[in-house]
PDB file of C-alpha atoms in Angstrom:
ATOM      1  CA  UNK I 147      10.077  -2.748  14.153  1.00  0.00           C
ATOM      2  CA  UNK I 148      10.368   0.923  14.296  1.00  0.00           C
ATOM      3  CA  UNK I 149      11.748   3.360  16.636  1.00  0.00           C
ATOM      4  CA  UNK I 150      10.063   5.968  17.367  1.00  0.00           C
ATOM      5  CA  UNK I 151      12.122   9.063  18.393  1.00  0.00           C
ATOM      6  CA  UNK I 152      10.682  11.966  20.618  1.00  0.00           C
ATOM      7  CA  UNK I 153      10.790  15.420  18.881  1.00  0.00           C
ATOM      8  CA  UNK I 154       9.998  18.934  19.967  1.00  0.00           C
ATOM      9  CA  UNK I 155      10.206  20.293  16.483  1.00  0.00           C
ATOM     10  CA  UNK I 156       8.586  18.708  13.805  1.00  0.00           C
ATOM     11  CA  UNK I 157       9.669  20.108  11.066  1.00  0.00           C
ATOM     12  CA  UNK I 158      12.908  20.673  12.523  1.00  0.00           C
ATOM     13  CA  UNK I 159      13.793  17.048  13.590  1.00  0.00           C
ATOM     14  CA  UNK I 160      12.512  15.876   9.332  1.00  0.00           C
ATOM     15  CA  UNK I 161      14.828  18.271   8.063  1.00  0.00           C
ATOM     16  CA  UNK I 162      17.838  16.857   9.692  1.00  0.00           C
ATOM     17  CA  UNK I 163      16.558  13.141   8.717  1.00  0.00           C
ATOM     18  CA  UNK I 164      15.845  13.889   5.234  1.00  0.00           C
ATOM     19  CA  UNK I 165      18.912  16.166   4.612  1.00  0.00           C
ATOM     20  CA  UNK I 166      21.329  14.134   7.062  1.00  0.00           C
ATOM     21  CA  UNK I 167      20.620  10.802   6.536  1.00  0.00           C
ATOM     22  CA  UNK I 168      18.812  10.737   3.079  1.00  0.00           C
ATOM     23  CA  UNK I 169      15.465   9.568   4.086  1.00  0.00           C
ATOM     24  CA  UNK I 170      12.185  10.199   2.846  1.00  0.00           C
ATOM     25  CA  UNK I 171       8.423  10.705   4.456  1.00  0.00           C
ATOM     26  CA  UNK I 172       6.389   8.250   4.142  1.00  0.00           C
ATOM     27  CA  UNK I 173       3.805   9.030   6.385  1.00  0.00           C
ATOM     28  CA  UNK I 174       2.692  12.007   8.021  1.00  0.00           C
ATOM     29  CA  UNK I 175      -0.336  12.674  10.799  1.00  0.00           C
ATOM     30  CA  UNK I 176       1.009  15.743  11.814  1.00  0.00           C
ATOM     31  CA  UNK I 177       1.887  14.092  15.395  1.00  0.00           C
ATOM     32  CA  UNK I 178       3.938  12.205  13.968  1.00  0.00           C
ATOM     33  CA  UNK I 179       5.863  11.663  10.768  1.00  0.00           C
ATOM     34  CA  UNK I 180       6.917   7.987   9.904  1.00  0.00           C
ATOM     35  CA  UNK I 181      10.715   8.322   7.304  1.00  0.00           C
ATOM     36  CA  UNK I 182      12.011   5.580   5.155  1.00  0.00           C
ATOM     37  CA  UNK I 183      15.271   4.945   3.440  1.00  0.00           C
ATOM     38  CA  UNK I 184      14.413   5.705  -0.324  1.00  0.00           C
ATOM     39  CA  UNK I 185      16.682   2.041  -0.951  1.00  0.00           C
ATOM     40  CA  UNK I 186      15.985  -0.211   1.678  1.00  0.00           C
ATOM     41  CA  UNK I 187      11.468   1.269   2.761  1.00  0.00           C
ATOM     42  CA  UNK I 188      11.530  -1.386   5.308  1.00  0.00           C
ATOM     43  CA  UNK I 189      14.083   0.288   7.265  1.00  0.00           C
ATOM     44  CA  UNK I 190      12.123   3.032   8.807  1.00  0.00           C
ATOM     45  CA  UNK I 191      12.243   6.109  11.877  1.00  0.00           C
ATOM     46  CA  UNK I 192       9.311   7.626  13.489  1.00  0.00           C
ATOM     47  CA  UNK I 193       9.342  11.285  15.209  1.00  0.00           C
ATOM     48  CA  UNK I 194       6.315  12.423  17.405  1.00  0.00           C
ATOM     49  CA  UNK I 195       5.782  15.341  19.278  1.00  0.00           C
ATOM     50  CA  UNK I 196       3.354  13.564  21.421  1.00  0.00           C
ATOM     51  CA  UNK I 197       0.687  10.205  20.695  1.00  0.00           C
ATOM     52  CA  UNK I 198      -2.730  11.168  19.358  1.00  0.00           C
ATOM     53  CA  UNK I 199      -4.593   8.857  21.985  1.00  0.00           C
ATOM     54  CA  UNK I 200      -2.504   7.138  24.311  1.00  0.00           C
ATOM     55  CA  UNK I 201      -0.498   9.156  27.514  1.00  0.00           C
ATOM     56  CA  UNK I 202       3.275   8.217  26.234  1.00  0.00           C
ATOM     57  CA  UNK I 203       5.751   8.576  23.428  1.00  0.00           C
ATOM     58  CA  UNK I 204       6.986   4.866  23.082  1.00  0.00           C
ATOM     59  CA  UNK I 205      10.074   4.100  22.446  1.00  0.00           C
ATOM     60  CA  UNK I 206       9.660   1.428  19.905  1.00  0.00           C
ATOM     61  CA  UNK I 207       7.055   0.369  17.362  1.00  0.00           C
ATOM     62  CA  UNK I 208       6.373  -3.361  17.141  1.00  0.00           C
ATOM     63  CA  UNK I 209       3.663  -4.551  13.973  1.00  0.00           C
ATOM     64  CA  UNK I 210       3.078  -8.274  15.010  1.00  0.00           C
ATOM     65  CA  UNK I 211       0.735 -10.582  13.467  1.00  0.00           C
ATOM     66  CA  UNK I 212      -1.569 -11.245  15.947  1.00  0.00           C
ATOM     67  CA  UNK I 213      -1.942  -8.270  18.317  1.00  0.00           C
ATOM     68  CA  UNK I 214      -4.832  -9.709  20.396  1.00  0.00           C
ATOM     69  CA  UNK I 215      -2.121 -12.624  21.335  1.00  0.00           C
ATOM     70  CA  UNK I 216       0.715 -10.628  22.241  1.00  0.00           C
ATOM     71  CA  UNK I 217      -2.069  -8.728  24.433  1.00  0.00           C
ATOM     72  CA  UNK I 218      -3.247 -11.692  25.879  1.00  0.00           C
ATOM     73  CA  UNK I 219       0.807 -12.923  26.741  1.00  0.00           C
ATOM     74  CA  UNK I 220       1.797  -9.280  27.764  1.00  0.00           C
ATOM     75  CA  UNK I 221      -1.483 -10.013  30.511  1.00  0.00           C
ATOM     76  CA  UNK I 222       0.161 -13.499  31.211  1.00  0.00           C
ATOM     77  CA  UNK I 223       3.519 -12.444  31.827  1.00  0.00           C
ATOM     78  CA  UNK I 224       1.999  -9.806  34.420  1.00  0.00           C
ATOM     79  CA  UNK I 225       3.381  -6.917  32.657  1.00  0.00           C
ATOM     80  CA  UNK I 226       2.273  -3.424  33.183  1.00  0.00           C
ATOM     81  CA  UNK I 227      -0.193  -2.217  30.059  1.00  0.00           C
ATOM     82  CA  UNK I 228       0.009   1.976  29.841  1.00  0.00           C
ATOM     83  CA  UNK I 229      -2.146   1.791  27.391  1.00  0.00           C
ATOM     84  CA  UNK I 230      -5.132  -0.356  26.814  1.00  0.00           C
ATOM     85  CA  UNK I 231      -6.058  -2.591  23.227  1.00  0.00           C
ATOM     86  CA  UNK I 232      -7.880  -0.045  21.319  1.00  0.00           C
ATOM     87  CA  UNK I 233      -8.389   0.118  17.256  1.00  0.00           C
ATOM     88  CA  UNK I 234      -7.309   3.538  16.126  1.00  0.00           C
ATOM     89  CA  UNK I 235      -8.888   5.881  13.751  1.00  0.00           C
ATOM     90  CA  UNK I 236      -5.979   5.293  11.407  1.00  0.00           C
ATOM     91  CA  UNK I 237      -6.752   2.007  11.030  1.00  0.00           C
ATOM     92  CA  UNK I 238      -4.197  -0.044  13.938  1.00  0.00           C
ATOM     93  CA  UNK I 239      -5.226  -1.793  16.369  1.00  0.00           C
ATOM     94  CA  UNK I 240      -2.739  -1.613  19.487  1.00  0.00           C
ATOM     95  CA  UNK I 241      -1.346  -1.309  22.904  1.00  0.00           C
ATOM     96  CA  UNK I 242       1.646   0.200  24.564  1.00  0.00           C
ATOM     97  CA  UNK I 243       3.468  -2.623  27.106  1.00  0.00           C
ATOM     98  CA  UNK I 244       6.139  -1.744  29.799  1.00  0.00           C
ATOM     99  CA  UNK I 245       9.262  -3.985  29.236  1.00  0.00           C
ATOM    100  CA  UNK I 246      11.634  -5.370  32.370  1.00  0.00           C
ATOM    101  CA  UNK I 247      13.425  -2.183  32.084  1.00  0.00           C
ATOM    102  CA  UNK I 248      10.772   0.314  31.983  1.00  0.00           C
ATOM    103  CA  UNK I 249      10.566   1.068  27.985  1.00  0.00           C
ATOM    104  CA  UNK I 250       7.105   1.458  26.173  1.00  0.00           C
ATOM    105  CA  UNK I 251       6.626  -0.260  23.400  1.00  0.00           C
ATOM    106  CA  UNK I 252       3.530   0.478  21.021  1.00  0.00           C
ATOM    107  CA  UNK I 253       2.397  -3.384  19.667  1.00  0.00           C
ATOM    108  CA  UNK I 254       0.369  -3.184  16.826  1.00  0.00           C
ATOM    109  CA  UNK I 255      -1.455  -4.576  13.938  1.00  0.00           C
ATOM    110  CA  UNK I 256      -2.531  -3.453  11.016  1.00  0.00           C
ATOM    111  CA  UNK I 257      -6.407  -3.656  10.517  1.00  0.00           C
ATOM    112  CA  UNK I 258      -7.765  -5.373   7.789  1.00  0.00           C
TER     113      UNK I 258
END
């Protein structure tokens, strides 16, 4: 799981993470720019200025192992999709879910 943190200034928002907390980019789109800490690269932040394809920044990343199912239960359970399945260009395949309280969450897989 990752959050993913809303930023206005790219470069401005890295600087703080990097300098501040210590951590390191690990991936960068130019949208947004996925951080890691240098000890512990599971523990990760994400910073966009805005999502490439879909209308929202979420406010969490979820990498599951079966996206298509957690689709398929997110349908089930009624809740509202803001943005559909879709395989990305950068090789995900995922869809952004409102929760009970009104969060987006971006569920993904990687594709192999």
């Amino acid at each position: 799981m990752v959050a993913d943190l809303p930023t206005t200034s790219m470069a401005a928002a890295v600087r703080f993470y990097t300098a501040v907390v210590g951590m390191r980019v690990v991936m960068n789109h130019g949208w947004i720019v996925t951080l890691a800490d240098p000890q512990h690269p599971e523990v990760q932040l994400s910073l966009m200025t805005h999502d490439a394809t879909a209308p929202v920044v979420p406010v969490a990343s979820i990498q599951v192992e079966d996206v298509d199912a957690s689709y398929q239960a997110a349908l089930d359970s009624d809740a509202e999709i803001i943005y559909e399945l879709t395989d990305e260009p950068w090789g995900v395949r995922r869809f952004f879910v409102e929760d009970p309280d009104g969060n987006v969450v971006n569920i993904l897989s990687h594709i192999r």
